[in-house]
Amino acid sequence: MIIQYIFFIAAIRNLNNEKLLQTLTKYDKMKLVYLEKDATYEISRTQ
């Protein structure tokens, strides 16, 4: 499941379509930040 989050975050980071990013609600952006922090923690924990 964490792998899906990592791929999702990577896709969002590589996304250059500004209009699509603008359509994300504040909640969606906060959720992405949370998922990124969670994924970073999981990665660092397994190393």
mmCIF file with all atom_site columns, C-alpha atoms in Angstrom:
data_model
loop_
_atom_site.group_PDB
_atom_site.id
_atom_site.type_symbol
_atom_site.label_atom_id
_atom_site.label_alt_id
_atom_site.label_comp_id
_atom_site.label_asym_id
_atom_site.label_entity_id
_atom_site.label_seq_id
_atom_site.pdbx_PDB_ins_code
_atom_site.Cartn_x
_atom_site.Cartn_y
_atom_site.Cartn_z
_atom_site.occupancy
_atom_site.B_iso_or_equiv
_atom_site.pdbx_formal_charge
_atom_site.auth_seq_id
_atom_site.auth_comp_id
_atom_site.auth_asym_id
_atom_site.auth_atom_id
_atom_site.pdbx_PDB_model_num
ATOM 1  C CA . MET A 1 1  ? 0.000  0.000  0.000   1.00 0.00 ? 1  MET A CA 1
ATOM 2  C CA . ILE A 1 2  ? 2.832  2.401  0.803   1.00 0.00 ? 2  ILE A CA 1
ATOM 3  C CA . ILE A 1 3  ? 4.264  1.711  -2.657  1.00 0.00 ? 3  ILE A CA 1
ATOM 4  C CA . GLN A 1 4  ? 1.064  3.088  -4.200  1.00 0.00 ? 4  GLN A CA 1
ATOM 5  C CA . TYR A 1 5  ? 1.487  6.266  -2.169  1.00 0.00 ? 5  TYR A CA 1
ATOM 6  C CA . ILE A 1 6  ? 5.086  6.629  -3.300  1.00 0.00 ? 6  ILE A CA 1
ATOM 7  C CA . PHE A 1 7  ? 4.140  6.275  -6.960  1.00 0.00 ? 7  PHE A CA 1
ATOM 8  C CA . PHE A 1 8  ? 1.242  8.706  -6.476  1.00 0.00 ? 8  PHE A CA 1
ATOM 9  C CA . ILE A 1 9  ? 3.492  11.289 -4.836  1.00 0.00 ? 9  ILE A CA 1
ATOM 10 C CA . ALA A 1 10 ? 6.131  10.851 -7.537  1.00 0.00 ? 10 ALA A CA 1
ATOM 11 C CA . ALA A 1 11 ? 3.496  11.387 -10.213 1.00 0.00 ? 11 ALA A CA 1
ATOM 12 C CA . ILE A 1 12 ? 2.249  14.557 -8.520  1.00 0.00 ? 12 ILE A CA 1
ATOM 13 C CA . ARG A 1 13 ? 5.790  15.901 -8.127  1.00 0.00 ? 13 ARG A CA 1
ATOM 14 C CA . ASN A 1 14 ? 6.543  15.298 -11.787 1.00 0.00 ? 14 ASN A CA 1
ATOM 15 C CA . LEU A 1 15 ? 3.280  16.833 -12.889 1.00 0.00 ? 15 LEU A CA 1
ATOM 16 C CA . ASN A 1 16 ? 3.860  20.131 -14.633 1.00 0.00 ? 16 ASN A CA 1
ATOM 17 C CA . ASN A 1 17 ? 0.216  20.816 -15.449 1.00 0.00 ? 17 ASN A CA 1
ATOM 18 C CA . GLU A 1 18 ? -0.391 23.873 -13.270 1.00 0.00 ? 18 GLU A CA 1
ATOM 19 C CA . LYS A 1 19 ? -4.122 23.956 -13.973 1.00 0.00 ? 19 LYS A CA 1
ATOM 20 C CA . LEU A 1 20 ? -4.581 20.439 -12.634 1.00 0.00 ? 20 LEU A CA 1
ATOM 21 C CA . LEU A 1 21 ? -2.598 21.304 -9.519  1.00 0.00 ? 21 LEU A CA 1
ATOM 22 C CA . GLN A 1 22 ? -4.784 24.376 -9.007  1.00 0.00 ? 22 GLN A CA 1
ATOM 23 C CA . THR A 1 23 ? -7.893 22.193 -9.034  1.00 0.00 ? 23 THR A CA 1
ATOM 24 C CA . LEU A 1 24 ? -6.701 20.280 -6.004  1.00 0.00 ? 24 LEU A CA 1
ATOM 25 C CA . THR A 1 25 ? -8.533 21.474 -2.952  1.00 0.00 ? 25 THR A CA 1
ATOM 26 C CA . LYS A 1 26 ? -6.723 22.624 0.147   1.00 0.00 ? 26 LYS A CA 1
ATOM 27 C CA . TYR A 1 27 ? -7.693 19.311 1.757   1.00 0.00 ? 27 TYR A CA 1
ATOM 28 C CA . ASP A 1 28 ? -6.168 17.342 -1.129  1.00 0.00 ? 28 ASP A CA 1
ATOM 29 C CA . LYS A 1 29 ? -2.919 19.277 -0.829  1.00 0.00 ? 29 LYS A CA 1
ATOM 30 C CA . MET A 1 30 ? -2.792 18.698 2.924   1.00 0.00 ? 30 MET A CA 1
ATOM 31 C CA . LYS A 1 31 ? -3.468 15.003 2.352   1.00 0.00 ? 31 LYS A CA 1
ATOM 32 C CA . LEU A 1 32 ? -0.597 14.821 -0.146  1.00 0.00 ? 32 LEU A CA 1
ATOM 33 C CA . VAL A 1 33 ? 1.761  16.433 2.360   1.00 0.00 ? 33 VAL A CA 1
ATOM 34 C CA . TYR A 1 34 ? 0.686  13.907 4.993   1.00 0.00 ? 34 TYR A CA 1
ATOM 35 C CA . LEU A 1 35 ? 1.143  10.984 2.581   1.00 0.00 ? 35 LEU A CA 1
ATOM 36 C CA . GLU A 1 36 ? 4.570  12.275 1.581   1.00 0.00 ? 36 GLU A CA 1
ATOM 37 C CA . LYS A 1 37 ? 5.684  12.519 5.203   1.00 0.00 ? 37 LYS A CA 1
ATOM 38 C CA . ASP A 1 38 ? 4.287  9.052  5.912   1.00 0.00 ? 38 ASP A CA 1
ATOM 39 C CA . ALA A 1 39 ? 6.068  7.582  2.890   1.00 0.00 ? 39 ALA A CA 1
ATOM 40 C CA . THR A 1 40 ? 9.333  9.297  3.831   1.00 0.00 ? 40 THR A CA 1
ATOM 41 C CA . TYR A 1 41 ? 9.079  7.854  7.335   1.00 0.00 ? 41 TYR A CA 1
ATOM 42 C CA . GLU A 1 42 ? 8.357  4.356  6.014   1.00 0.00 ? 42 GLU A CA 1
ATOM 43 C CA . ILE A 1 43 ? 11.301 4.539  3.613   1.00 0.00 ? 43 ILE A CA 1
ATOM 44 C CA . SER A 1 44 ? 13.712 5.747  6.304   1.00 0.00 ? 44 SER A CA 1
ATOM 45 C CA . ARG A 1 45 ? 12.449 3.075  8.702   1.00 0.00 ? 45 ARG A CA 1
ATOM 46 C CA . THR A 1 46 ? 13.215 0.257  6.263   1.00 0.00 ? 46 THR A CA 1
ATOM 47 C CA . GLN A 1 47 ? 16.744 1.386  5.485   1.00 0.00 ? 47 GLN A CA 1
#
